[in-house]
Coordinates of C-alpha atoms and ligand atoms in Angstrom, one line a residue:
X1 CA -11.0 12.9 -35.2
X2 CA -11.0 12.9 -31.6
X3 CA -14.0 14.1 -29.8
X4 CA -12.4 17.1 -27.7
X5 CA -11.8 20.4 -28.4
X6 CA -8.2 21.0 -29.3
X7 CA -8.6 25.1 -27.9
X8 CA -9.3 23.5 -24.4
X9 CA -6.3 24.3 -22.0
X10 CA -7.7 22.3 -18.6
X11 CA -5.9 22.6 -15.2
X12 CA -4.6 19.5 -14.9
X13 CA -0.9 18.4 -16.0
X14 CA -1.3 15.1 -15.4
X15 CA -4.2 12.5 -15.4
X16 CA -5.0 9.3 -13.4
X17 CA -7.4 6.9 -14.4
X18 CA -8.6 4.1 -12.7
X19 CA -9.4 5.0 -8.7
X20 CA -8.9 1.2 -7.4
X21 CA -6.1 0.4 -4.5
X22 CA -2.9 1.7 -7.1
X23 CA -4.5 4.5 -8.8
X24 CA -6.0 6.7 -5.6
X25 CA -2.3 6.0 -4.2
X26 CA -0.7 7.3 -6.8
X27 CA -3.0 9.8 -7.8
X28 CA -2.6 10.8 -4.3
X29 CA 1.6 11.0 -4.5
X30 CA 1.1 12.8 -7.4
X31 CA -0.9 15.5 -5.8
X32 CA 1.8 16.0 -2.7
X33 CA 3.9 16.9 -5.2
X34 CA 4.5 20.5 -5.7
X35 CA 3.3 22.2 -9.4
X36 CA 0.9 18.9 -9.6
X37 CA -2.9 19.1 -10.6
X38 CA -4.0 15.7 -10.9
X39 CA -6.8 15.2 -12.7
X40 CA -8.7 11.9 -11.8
X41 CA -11.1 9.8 -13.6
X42 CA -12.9 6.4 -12.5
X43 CA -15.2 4.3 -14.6
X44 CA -17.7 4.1 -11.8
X45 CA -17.8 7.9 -10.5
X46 CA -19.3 6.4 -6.7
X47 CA -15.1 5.6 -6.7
X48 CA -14.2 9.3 -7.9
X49 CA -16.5 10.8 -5.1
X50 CA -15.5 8.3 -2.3
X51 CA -11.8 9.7 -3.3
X52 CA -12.8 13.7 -3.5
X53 CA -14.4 13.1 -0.2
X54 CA -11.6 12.0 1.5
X55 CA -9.0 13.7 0.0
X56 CA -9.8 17.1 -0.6
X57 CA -6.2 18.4 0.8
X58 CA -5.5 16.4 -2.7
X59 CA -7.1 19.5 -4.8
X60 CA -8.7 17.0 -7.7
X61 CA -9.9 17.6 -11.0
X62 CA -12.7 14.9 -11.1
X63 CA -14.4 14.0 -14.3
X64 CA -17.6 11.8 -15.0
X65 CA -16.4 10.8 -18.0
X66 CA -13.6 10.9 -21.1
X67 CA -14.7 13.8 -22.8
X68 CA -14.7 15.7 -19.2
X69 CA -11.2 14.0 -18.5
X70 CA -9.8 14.9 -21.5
X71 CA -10.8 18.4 -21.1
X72 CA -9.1 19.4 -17.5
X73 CA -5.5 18.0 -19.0
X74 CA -3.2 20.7 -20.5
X75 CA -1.6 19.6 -23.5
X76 CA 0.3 17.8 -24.3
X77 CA -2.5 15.6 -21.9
X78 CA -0.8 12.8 -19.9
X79 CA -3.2 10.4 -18.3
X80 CA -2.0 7.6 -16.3
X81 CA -3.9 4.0 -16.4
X82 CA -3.9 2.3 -13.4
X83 CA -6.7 -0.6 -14.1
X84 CA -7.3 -4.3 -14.7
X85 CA -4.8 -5.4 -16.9
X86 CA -5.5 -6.6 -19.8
X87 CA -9.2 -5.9 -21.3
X88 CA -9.8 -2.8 -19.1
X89 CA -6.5 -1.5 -20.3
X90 CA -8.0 -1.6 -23.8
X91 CA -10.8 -0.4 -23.1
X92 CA -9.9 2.1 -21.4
X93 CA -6.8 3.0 -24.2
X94 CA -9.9 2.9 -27.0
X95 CA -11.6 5.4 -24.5
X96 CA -8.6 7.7 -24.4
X97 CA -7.6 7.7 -28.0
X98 CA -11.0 8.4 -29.3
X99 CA -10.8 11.6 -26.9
X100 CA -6.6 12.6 -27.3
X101 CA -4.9 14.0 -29.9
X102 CA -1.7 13.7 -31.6
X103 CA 1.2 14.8 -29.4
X104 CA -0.6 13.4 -26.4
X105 CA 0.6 10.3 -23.8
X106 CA -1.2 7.5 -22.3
X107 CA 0.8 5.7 -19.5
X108 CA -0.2 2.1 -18.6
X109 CA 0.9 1.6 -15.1
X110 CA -1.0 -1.6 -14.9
X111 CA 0.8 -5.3 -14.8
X112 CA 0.8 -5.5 -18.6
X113 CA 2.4 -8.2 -20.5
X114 CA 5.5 -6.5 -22.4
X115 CA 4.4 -8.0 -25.5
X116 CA 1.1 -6.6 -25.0
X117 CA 2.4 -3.5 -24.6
X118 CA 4.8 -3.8 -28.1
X119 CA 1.4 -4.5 -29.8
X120 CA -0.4 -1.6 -27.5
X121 CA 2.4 1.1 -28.7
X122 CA 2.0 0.2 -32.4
X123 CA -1.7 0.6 -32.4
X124 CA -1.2 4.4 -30.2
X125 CA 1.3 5.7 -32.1
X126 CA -0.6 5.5 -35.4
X127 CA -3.1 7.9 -34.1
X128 CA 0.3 10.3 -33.1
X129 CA -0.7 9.7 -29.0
X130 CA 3.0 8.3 -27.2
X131 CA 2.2 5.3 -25.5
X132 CA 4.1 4.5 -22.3
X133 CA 4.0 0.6 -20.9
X134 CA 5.3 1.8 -17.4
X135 CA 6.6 -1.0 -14.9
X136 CA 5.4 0.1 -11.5
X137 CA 6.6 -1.9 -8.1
X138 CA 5.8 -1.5 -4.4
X139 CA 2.3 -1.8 -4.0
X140 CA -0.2 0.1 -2.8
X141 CA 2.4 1.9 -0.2
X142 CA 5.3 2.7 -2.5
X143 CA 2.2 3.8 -5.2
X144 CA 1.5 6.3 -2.1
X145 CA 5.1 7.4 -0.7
X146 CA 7.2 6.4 -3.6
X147 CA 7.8 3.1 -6.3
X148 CA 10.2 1.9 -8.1
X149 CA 9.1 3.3 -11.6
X150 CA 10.2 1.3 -15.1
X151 CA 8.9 3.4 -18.2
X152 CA 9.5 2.8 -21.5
X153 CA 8.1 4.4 -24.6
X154 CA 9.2 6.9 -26.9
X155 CA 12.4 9.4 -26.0
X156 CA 9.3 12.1 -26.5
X157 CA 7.1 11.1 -23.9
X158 CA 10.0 10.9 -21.3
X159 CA 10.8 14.6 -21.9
X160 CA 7.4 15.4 -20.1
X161 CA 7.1 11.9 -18.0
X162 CA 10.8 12.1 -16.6
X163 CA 10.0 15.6 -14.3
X164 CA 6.8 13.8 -12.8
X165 CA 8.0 10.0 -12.5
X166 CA 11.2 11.7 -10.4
X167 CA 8.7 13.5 -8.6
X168 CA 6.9 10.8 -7.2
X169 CA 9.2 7.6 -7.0
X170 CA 11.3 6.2 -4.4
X171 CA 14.6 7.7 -3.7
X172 CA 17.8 5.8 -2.8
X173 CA 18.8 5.7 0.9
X174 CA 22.7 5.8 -0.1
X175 CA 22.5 9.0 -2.7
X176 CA 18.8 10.2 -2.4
X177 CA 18.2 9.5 -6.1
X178 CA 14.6 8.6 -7.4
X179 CA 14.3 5.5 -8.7
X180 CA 13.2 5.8 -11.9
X181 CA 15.0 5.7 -15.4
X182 CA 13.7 5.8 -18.8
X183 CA 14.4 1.9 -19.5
X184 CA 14.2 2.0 -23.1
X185 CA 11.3 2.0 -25.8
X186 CA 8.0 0.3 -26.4
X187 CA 8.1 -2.8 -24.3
X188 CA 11.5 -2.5 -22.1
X189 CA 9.6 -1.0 -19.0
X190 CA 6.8 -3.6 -18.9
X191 CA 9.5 -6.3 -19.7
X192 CA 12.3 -5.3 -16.9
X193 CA 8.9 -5.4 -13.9
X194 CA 8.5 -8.3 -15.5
X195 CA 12.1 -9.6 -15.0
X196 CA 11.8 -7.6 -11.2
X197 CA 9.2 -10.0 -10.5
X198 CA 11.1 -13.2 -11.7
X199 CA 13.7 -12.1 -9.0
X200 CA 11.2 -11.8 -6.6
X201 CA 9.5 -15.3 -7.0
X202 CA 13.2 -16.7 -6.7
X203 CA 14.3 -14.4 -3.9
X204 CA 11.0 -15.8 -2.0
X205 CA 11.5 -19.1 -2.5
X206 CA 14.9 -18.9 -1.7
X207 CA 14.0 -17.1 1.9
X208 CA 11.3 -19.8 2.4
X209 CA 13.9 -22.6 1.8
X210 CA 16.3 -21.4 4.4
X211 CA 13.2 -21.0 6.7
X212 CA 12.1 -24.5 6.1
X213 CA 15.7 -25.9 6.6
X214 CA 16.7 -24.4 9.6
X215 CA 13.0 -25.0 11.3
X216 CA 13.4 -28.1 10.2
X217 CA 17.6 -29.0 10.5
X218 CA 17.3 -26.9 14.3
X219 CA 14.1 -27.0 16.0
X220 CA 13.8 -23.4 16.2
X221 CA 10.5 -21.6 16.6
X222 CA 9.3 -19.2 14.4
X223 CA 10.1 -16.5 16.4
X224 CA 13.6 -17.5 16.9
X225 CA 14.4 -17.9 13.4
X226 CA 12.5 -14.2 13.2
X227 CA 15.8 -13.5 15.0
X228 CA 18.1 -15.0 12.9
X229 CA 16.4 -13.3 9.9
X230 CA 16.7 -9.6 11.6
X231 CA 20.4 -10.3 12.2
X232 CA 20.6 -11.1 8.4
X233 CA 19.1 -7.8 7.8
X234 CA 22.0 -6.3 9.3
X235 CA 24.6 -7.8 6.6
X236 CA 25.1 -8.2 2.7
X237 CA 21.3 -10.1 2.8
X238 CA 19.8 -6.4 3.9
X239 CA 16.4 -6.4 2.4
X240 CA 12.6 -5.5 2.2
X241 CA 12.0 -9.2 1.4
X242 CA 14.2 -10.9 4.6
X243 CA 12.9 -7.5 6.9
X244 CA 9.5 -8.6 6.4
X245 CA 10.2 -12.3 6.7
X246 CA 10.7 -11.8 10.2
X247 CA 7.9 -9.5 10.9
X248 CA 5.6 -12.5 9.4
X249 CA 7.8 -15.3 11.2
X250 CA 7.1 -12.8 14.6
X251 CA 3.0 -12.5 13.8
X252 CA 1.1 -14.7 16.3
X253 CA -2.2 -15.8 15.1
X254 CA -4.7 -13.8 17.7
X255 CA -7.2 -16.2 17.2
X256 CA -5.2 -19.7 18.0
X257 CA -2.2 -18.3 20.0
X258 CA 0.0 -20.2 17.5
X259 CA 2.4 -18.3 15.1
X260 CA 0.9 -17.3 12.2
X261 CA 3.4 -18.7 9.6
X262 CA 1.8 -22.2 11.3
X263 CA -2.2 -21.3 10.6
X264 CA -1.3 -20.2 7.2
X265 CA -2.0 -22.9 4.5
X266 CA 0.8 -23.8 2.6
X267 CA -0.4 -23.1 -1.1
X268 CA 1.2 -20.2 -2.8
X269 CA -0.8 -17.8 -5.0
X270 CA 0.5 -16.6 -7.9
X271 CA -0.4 -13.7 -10.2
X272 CA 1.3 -14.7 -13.4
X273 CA 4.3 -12.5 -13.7
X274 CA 7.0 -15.2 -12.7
X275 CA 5.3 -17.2 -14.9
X276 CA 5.7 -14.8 -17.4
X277 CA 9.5 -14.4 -17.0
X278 CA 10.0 -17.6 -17.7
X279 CA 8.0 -18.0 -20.3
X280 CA 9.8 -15.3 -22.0
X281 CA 13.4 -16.9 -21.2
X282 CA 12.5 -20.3 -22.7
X283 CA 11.4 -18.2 -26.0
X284 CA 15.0 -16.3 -25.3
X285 CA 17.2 -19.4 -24.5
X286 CA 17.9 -18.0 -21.6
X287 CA 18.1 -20.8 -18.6
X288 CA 16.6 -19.0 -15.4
X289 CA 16.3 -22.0 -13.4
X290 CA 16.0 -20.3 -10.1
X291 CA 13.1 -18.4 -11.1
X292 CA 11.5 -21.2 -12.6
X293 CA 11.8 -23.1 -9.9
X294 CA 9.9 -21.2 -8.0
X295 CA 7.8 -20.8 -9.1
X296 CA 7.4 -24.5 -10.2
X297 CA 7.6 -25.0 -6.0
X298 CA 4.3 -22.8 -5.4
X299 CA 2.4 -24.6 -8.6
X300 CA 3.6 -28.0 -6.4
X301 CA 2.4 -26.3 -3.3
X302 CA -1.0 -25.7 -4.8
X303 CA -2.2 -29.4 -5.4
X304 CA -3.3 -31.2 -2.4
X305 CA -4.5 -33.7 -3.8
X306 CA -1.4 -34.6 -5.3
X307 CA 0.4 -33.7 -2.3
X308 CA -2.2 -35.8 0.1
X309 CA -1.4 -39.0 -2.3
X310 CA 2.2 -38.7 -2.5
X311 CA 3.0 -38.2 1.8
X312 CA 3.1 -42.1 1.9
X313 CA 6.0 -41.6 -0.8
X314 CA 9.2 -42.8 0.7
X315 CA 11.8 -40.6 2.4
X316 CA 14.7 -40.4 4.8
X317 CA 13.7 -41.0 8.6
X318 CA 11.8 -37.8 9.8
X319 CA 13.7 -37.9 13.2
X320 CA 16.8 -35.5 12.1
X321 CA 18.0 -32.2 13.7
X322 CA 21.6 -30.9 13.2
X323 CA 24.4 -31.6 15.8
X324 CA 25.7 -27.9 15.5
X325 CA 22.8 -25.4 14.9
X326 CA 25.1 -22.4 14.6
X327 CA 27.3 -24.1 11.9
X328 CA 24.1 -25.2 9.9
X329 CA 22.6 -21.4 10.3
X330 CA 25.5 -19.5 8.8
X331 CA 26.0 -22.1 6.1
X332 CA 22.4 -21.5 5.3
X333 CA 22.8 -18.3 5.4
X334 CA 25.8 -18.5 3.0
X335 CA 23.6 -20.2 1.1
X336 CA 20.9 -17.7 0.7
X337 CA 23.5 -15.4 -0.2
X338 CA 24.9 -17.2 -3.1
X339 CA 21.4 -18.7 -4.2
X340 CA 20.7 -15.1 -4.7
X341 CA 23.5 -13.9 -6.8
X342 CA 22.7 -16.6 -8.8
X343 CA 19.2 -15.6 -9.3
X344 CA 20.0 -12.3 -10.2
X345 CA 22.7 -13.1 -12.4
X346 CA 20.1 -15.3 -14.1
X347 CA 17.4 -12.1 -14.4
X348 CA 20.2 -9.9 -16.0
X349 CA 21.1 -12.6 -18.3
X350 CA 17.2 -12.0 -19.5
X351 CA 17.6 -8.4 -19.5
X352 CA 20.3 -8.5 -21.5
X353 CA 18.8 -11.3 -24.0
X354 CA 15.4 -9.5 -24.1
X355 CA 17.4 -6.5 -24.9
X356 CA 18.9 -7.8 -28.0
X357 CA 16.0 -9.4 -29.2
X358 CA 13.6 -6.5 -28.9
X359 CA 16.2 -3.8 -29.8
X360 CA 16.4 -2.1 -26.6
X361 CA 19.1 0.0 -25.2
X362 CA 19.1 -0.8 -21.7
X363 CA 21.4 0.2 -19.0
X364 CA 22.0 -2.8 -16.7
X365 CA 23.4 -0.4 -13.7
X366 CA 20.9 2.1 -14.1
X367 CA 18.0 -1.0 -13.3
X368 CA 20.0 -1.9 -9.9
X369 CA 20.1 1.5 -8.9
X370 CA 16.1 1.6 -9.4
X371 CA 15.5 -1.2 -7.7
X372 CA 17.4 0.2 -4.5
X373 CA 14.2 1.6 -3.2
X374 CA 10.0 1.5 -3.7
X375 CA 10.2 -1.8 -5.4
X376 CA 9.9 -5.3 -3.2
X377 CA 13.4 -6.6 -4.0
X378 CA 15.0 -3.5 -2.8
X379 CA 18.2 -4.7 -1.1
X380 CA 21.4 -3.1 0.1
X381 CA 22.7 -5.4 -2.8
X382 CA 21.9 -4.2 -5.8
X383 CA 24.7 -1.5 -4.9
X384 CA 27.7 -3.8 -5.8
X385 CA 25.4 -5.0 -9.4
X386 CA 25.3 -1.3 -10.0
X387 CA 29.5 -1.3 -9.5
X388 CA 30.0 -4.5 -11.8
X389 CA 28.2 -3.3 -14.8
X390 CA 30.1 0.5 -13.9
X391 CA 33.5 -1.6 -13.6
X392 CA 32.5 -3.6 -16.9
X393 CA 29.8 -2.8 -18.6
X394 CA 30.2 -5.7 -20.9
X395 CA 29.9 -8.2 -18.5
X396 CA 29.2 -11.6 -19.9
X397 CA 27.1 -13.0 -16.6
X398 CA 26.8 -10.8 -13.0
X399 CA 28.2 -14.0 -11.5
X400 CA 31.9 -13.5 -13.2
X401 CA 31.8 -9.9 -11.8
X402 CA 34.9 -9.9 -9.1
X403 CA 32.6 -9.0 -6.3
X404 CA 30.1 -11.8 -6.9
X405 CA 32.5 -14.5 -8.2
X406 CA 34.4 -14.0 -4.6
X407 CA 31.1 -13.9 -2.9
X408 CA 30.0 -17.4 -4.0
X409 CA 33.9 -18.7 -3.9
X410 CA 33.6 -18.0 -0.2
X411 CA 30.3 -19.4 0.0
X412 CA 30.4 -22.3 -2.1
X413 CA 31.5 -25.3 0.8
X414 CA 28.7 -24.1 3.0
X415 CA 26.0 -23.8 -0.3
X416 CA 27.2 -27.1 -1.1
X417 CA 26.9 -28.5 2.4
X418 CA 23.3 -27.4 3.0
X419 CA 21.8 -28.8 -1.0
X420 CA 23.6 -32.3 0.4
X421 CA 22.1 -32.4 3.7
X422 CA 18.8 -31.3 2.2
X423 CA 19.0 -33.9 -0.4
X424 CA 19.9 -36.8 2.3
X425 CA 17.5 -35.7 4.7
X426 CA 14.5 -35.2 2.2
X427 CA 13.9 -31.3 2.2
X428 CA 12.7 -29.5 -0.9
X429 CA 15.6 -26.7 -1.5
X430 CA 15.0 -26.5 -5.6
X431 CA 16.2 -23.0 -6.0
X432 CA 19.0 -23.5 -3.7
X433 CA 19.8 -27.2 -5.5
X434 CA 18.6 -25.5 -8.8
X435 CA 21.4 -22.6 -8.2
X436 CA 24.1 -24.9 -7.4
X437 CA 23.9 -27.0 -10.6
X438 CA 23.4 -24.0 -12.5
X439 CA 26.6 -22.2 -10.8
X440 CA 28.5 -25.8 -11.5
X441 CA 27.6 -26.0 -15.2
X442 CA 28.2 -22.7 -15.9
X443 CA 32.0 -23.5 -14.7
X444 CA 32.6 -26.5 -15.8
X445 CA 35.4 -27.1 -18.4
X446 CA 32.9 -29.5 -20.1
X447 CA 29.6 -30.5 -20.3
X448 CA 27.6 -34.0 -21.2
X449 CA 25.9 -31.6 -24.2
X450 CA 28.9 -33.5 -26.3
X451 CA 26.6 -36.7 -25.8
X452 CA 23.4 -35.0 -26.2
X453 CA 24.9 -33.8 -29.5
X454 CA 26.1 -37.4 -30.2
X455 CA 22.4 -38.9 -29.6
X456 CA 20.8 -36.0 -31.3
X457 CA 23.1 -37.1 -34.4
X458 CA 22.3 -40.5 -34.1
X459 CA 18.9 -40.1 -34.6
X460 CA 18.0 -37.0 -36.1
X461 CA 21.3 -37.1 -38.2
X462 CA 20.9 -33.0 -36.4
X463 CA 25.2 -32.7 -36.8
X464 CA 27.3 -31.6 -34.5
X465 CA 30.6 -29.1 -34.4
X466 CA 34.0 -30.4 -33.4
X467 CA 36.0 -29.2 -30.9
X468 CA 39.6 -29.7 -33.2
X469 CA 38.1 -27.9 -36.2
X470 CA 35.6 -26.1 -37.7
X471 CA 32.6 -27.2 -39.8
X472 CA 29.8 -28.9 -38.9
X473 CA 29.5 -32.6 -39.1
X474 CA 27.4 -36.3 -39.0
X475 CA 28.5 -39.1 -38.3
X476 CA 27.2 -42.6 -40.6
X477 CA 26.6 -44.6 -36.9
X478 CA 25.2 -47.5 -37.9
X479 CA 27.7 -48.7 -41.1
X480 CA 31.2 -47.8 -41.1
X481 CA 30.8 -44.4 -38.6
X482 CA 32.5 -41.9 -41.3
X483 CA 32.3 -38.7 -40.4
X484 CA 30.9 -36.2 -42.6
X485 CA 31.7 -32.6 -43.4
X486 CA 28.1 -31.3 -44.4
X487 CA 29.3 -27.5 -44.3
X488 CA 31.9 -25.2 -43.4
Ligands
NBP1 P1 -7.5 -3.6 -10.1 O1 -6.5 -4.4 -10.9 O2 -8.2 -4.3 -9.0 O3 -8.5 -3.0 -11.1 C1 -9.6 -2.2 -10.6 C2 -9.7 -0.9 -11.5 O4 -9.8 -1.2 -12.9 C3 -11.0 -0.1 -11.1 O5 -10.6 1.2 -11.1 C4 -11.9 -0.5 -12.2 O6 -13.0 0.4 -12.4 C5 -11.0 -0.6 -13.3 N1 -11.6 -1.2 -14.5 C6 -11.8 -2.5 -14.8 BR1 -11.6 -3.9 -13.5 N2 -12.3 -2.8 -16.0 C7 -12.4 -1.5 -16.6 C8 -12.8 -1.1 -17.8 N3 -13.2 -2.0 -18.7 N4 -12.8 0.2 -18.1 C9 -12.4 1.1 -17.2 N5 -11.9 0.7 -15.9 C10 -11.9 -0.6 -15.6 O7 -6.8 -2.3 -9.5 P2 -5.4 -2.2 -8.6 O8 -5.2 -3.3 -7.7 O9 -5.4 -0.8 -8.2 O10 -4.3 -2.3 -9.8 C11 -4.2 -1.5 -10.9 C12 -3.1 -1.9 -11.8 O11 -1.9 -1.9 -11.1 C13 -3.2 -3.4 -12.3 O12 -2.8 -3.5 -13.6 C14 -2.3 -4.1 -11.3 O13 -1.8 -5.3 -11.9 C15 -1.2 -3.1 -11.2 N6 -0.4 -3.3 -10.0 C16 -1.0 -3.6 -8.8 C17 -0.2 -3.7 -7.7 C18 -0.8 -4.0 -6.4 O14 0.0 -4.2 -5.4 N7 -2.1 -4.1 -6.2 C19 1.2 -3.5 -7.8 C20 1.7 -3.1 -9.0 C21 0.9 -3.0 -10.1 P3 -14.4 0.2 -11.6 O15 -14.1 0.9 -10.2 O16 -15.3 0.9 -12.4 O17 -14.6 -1.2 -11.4

């Protein structure tokens, strides 16, 4: 029985706990909003008071603890987690369900794993409560002025959530819609930021690549190639990601007078999502090579010592710049461009798998359209993915969409030129190499599976099918090679 008194009618309509960087920002959005009473609640109060104190325009509801919290929520209560994923989210779901009742809805805004959330929603929704695993991108800005917002959960829950999630997310520069949509149940939210975060390990990569091989194919400074990356902005590659690359490629270190991008050691962090993507699309089948590239190429960049040993490792002569810097620059640029489309053909492709495995009903054009603004890929972009699943919903991979396949057609020559010069001239391009070989054995007529399927045969006797009729057969290789018909 929970530990509240069901009579109690509090002020608030909608909870936040978990004060940290995230959840005072959007506590915060959530009070601008008009017909908001945001109820806030913080496991160490010192955080609760620091917030009341500074905010008091924000008109909180602030509880020292559960039963309190619970308490200033009208039902049905909606309380929204933003803490350490993982064992904080338990503990603080245990917390909320031992003071909730049936009818009620916890939203975990946190990073959550999607499975985690699967097994989270099962163990809610015995007690009645919804639970909502609720993707939430842009950081601590866009948790203040607007995110992207990726709920799942019950059909229920997004009857009260959809009004307040609209309320508070990004909206669209092209139609002013907020980007939010009920993704689908359990899971699906957690899983498609997940998938948003696979794209962005692969769009980054990608952005430092092309950085890398024009500094390096050109000579350019920093601060030039700043330039090149705010004319970018300007075309199809519009973005958050590329608009700040040239803000960070402009920052000059105050302390040294060098550019920044120069002081800054070269070992990528990582928090575990990208990881995560893939993960889940090697369970899946689902090759998304880009993404695990790269974020293979910031678990290389992390180990020195490794990379200390291997610079006496042979290469092409370091002496190499371009002989037309304008030509290299746009083909890079084409590059980028197709690299991309690749990439996020590749994260569909996972949407769509996920989707099938985990029975959800997920609307591939409604997830560009959310992504348009708030979240970090946001890019002028995810427009024409929106038209290809409109134009065909049944689209077998976003790469075949007209749009896309005429994109890459016309950027093929140069995407192929700048993988072969950085292959011969000894720079690291693997999403961009990565891309290519995926785009190429996606078209090819055939592929050397046949011989993998011949060795696996010969060893494992693991059949194979035919490509003149059907059933499955082996071959006896080693005495007078009769083929077999094991099934039909
Ligand atoms: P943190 O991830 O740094 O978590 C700090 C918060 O968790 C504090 O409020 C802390 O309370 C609370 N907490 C912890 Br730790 N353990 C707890 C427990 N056992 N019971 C109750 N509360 C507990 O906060 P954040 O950076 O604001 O991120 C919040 C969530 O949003 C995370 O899941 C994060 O992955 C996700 N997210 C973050 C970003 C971003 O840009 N930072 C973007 C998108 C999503 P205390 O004050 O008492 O220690």
């Amino acid at each position: 029985m929970s530990e509240n008194a069901s009579s109690t009618q509090g002020q608030a309509n909608i909870g936040v706990v978990g004060l940290a960087v995230m959840g005072s920002n959007l506590a915060r959005n959530l009070a601008s909003r008009a017909g908001n009473t945001v109820a806030i609640y913080n496991r160490t109060y010192a955080k609760t008071q620091e917030l009341l104190t500074e905010h008091p325009e924000a008109g909180f509801v602030a509880s020292e603890d559960y039963v309190g919290f619970a308490a200033s929520l009208r039902t049905p209560r909606t309380a929204i987690i933003m803490v350490q994923a993982g064992a904080g989210t338990d503990a603080v779901i245990d917390e909320l369900t031992r003071v909730f009742e049936p009818g009620d809805i916890i939203v975990d805004g946190g990073n959550a794993r999607f499975t985690d959330t699967i097994a989270r929603e099962g163990r809610v929704s015995e007690k009645g409560i919804h639970f909502v695993g609720t993707g939430i991108s842009g950081g601590e800005e866009g948790a203040l002025h607007g995110p992207s917002i990726m709920p799942g959960g019950s059909d229920e829950s997004w009857q009260t959530l959809g009004p307040i999630f609209r309320s508070i997310a990004a909206t669209a520069p092209e139609d002013g819609e907020p980007c939010v949509t009920h993704v689908g149940h359990d899971g699906a939210g957690h899983f498609v930021k997940m998938i948003h975060n696979g794209i962005e390990y692969s769009d980054m990569q990608l952005i430092g690549e092309a950085y890398d091989l024009i500094r390096r194919g050109t000579g350019r400074s920093p601060a030039e190639i700043a330039d090149i990356f705010a004319e970018w902005n300007t075309g199809e590659l519009e973005s958050y990601l590329i608009e700040i690359t040239a803000e960070v490629l402009r920052q000059v270190d105050a302390e040294t007078g060098q550019p920044l991008v120069d002081v800054i050691l070269d070992q990528a962090g990582a928090k575990g999502t990208g990881a995560w993507t893939v993960q889940s699309a090697l369970d899946l089948g689902i090759p998304v090579s880009g993404i695990a590239e790269a974020v293979f190429a910031r678990s290389l960049s992390s180990k020195p010592a490794q990379r200390a040993a291997a610079r006496q490792l042979a290469g092409p002569d370091e002496e190499w710049t371009v002989d037309d810097a304008d030509a290299f620059i746009a083909d890079v640029q084409a590059a980028l461009y197709a690299s991309k489309i690749i990439a996020y053909s590749q994260g569909f492709d996972e949407i769509v798998a996920g989707a099938a495995q985990y029975g959800w009903d997920i609307d591939k054009g409604e997830i560009a359209k959310i992504w348009r603004a708030g979240c970090i890929i946001r890019a002028r972009f995810l427009n024409r993915i929106t038209d290809a699943y409109a134009e065909d919903p049944a689209l077998v991979a976003l790469v075949t969409a007209p749009f896309f396949a005429q994109a890459v057609a016309d950027s093929q020559e140069a995407w192929r030129r700048v993988v072969s010069t950085a292959a011969a001239r000894g720079i690291p391009a693997p999403v961009f190499s990565s891309s290519l070989a995926y785009y190429d054995g996606l078209r090819a007529e055939r592929l050397p599976a046949a011989l993998i399927q011949g060795q696996r045969d010969f060893f494992g006797a693991h059949t194979y099918r035919r490509t003149d009729k059907p059933g499955v057969f082996h071959t006896l290789w080693s005495s007078d090679r009769t083929e077999v018909q094991t099934a039909d």
